[in-house]
PDB file of C-alpha atoms in Angstrom:
ATOM      1  CA  UNK A 183     -10.210 -19.837  11.813  1.00 54.00           C
ATOM      2  CA  UNK A 184      -6.373 -18.648  12.635  1.00 78.00           C
ATOM      3  CA  UNK A 185      -4.568 -18.704  14.979  1.00 82.00           C
ATOM      4  CA  UNK A 186      -4.283 -15.388  15.331  1.00 78.00           C
ATOM      5  CA  UNK A 187      -7.864 -14.358  15.205  1.00 81.00           C
ATOM      6  CA  UNK A 188      -8.226 -16.647  18.507  1.00 86.00           C
ATOM      7  CA  UNK A 189      -5.736 -15.284  20.065  1.00 87.00           C
ATOM      8  CA  UNK A 190      -6.363 -11.324  18.726  1.00 85.00           C
ATOM      9  CA  UNK A 191      -9.889 -11.458  17.536  1.00 85.00           C
ATOM     10  CA  UNK A 192     -10.189  -7.945  17.151  1.00 85.00           C
ATOM     11  CA  UNK A 193      -7.003  -6.849  15.471  1.00 78.00           C
ATOM     12  CA  UNK A 194      -6.437  -6.331  11.449  1.00 72.00           C
ATOM     13  CA  UNK A 195      -4.721  -8.117   9.426  1.00 69.00           C
ATOM     14  CA  UNK A 196      -2.863  -6.595   7.291  1.00 70.00           C
ATOM     15  CA  UNK A 197      -0.931  -6.830   4.179  1.00 71.00           C
ATOM     16  CA  UNK A 198       2.438  -6.934   3.617  1.00 79.00           C
ATOM     17  CA  UNK A 199       3.957  -4.585   0.590  1.00 78.00           C
ATOM     18  CA  UNK A 200       7.634  -6.267   0.310  1.00 83.00           C
ATOM     19  CA  UNK A 201       6.053  -9.348   0.349  1.00 86.00           C
ATOM     20  CA  UNK A 202       3.144  -8.035  -2.422  1.00 83.00           C
ATOM     21  CA  UNK A 203       6.511  -6.071  -4.354  1.00 83.00           C
ATOM     22  CA  UNK A 204       7.984  -9.610  -3.906  1.00 89.00           C
ATOM     23  CA  UNK A 205       5.361 -11.573  -5.933  1.00 90.00           C
ATOM     24  CA  UNK A 206       5.320  -8.488  -8.652  1.00 84.00           C
ATOM     25  CA  UNK A 207       8.409  -9.263  -9.294  1.00 84.00           C
ATOM     26  CA  UNK A 208       8.003 -12.906  -9.015  1.00 89.00           C
ATOM     27  CA  UNK A 209       5.487 -13.348 -11.841  1.00 92.00           C
ATOM     28  CA  UNK A 210       5.627 -10.463 -13.997  1.00 88.00           C
ATOM     29  CA  UNK A 211       8.632 -10.661 -15.033  1.00 87.00           C
ATOM     30  CA  UNK A 212       7.972 -14.044 -17.541  1.00 90.00           C
ATOM     31  CA  UNK A 213       5.877 -11.294 -19.708  1.00 92.00           C
ATOM     32  CA  UNK A 214       8.510  -9.287 -20.903  1.00 91.00           C
ATOM     33  CA  UNK A 215      10.860  -9.579 -23.297  1.00 93.00           C
ATOM     34  CA  UNK A 216      13.716  -7.849 -21.610  1.00 92.00           C
ATOM     35  CA  UNK A 217      14.860  -6.458 -18.564  1.00 90.00           C
ATOM     36  CA  UNK A 218      15.112  -2.897 -19.125  1.00 94.00           C
ATOM     37  CA  UNK A 219      11.480  -2.979 -20.669  1.00 93.00           C
ATOM     38  CA  UNK A 220       9.803  -4.295 -17.371  1.00 90.00           C
ATOM     39  CA  UNK A 221      12.211  -2.075 -15.133  1.00 91.00           C
ATOM     40  CA  UNK A 222      10.663   0.744 -17.367  1.00 93.00           C
ATOM     41  CA  UNK A 223       6.959  -1.160 -16.815  1.00 91.00           C
ATOM     42  CA  UNK A 224       7.460  -1.554 -12.991  1.00 87.00           C
ATOM     43  CA  UNK A 225       9.488   1.625 -12.841  1.00 91.00           C
ATOM     44  CA  UNK A 226       5.669   3.052 -13.833  1.00 91.00           C
ATOM     45  CA  UNK A 227       3.939   0.822 -11.981  1.00 85.00           C
ATOM     46  CA  UNK A 228       5.317   0.529  -8.510  1.00 84.00           C
ATOM     47  CA  UNK A 229       4.041   3.747  -7.539  1.00 85.00           C
ATOM     48  CA  UNK A 230       0.860   2.947  -8.331  1.00 82.00           C
ATOM     49  CA  UNK A 231       0.833  -0.225  -6.362  1.00 74.00           C
ATOM     50  CA  UNK A 232       2.150   1.676  -3.146  1.00 74.00           C
ATOM     51  CA  UNK A 233      -0.724   3.645  -3.533  1.00 77.00           C
ATOM     52  CA  UNK A 234      -3.074   0.794  -3.487  1.00 72.00           C
ATOM     53  CA  UNK A 235      -1.471  -0.385  -0.764  1.00 69.00           C
ATOM     54  CA  UNK A 236      -0.751   2.231   1.500  1.00 70.00           C
ATOM     55  CA  UNK A 237      -4.937   3.540   0.949  1.00 68.00           C
ATOM     56  CA  UNK A 238      -6.168   1.419   3.415  1.00 63.00           C
ATOM     57  CA  UNK A 239      -4.568   1.928   5.620  1.00 59.00           C
ATOM     58  CA  UNK A 240      -3.908   6.070   6.473  1.00 58.00           C
ATOM     59  CA  UNK A 241      -7.322   5.111   5.844  1.00 61.00           C
ATOM     60  CA  UNK A 242      -8.063   3.380   9.041  1.00 56.00           C
ATOM     61  CA  UNK A 243      -5.504   5.217  11.341  1.00 58.00           C
ATOM     62  CA  UNK A 244      -7.771   8.628  10.048  1.00 58.00           C
ATOM     63  CA  UNK A 245     -11.237   7.352  11.504  1.00 52.00           C
TER      64      UNK A 245
END
């Protein structure tokens, strides 16, 4: 059990979009031959990752 769950037992632990993006950038660049290829792929992937991260949070706020 961690300190967050002890001090705030009803708190929801959320993911940080910035940290997720930093991990994607750090771990995925090595699979591309050059910066241009990575940037083109990242431009397509980023909107999908934002939607994936935001959708659970938005559905929780609706309830």
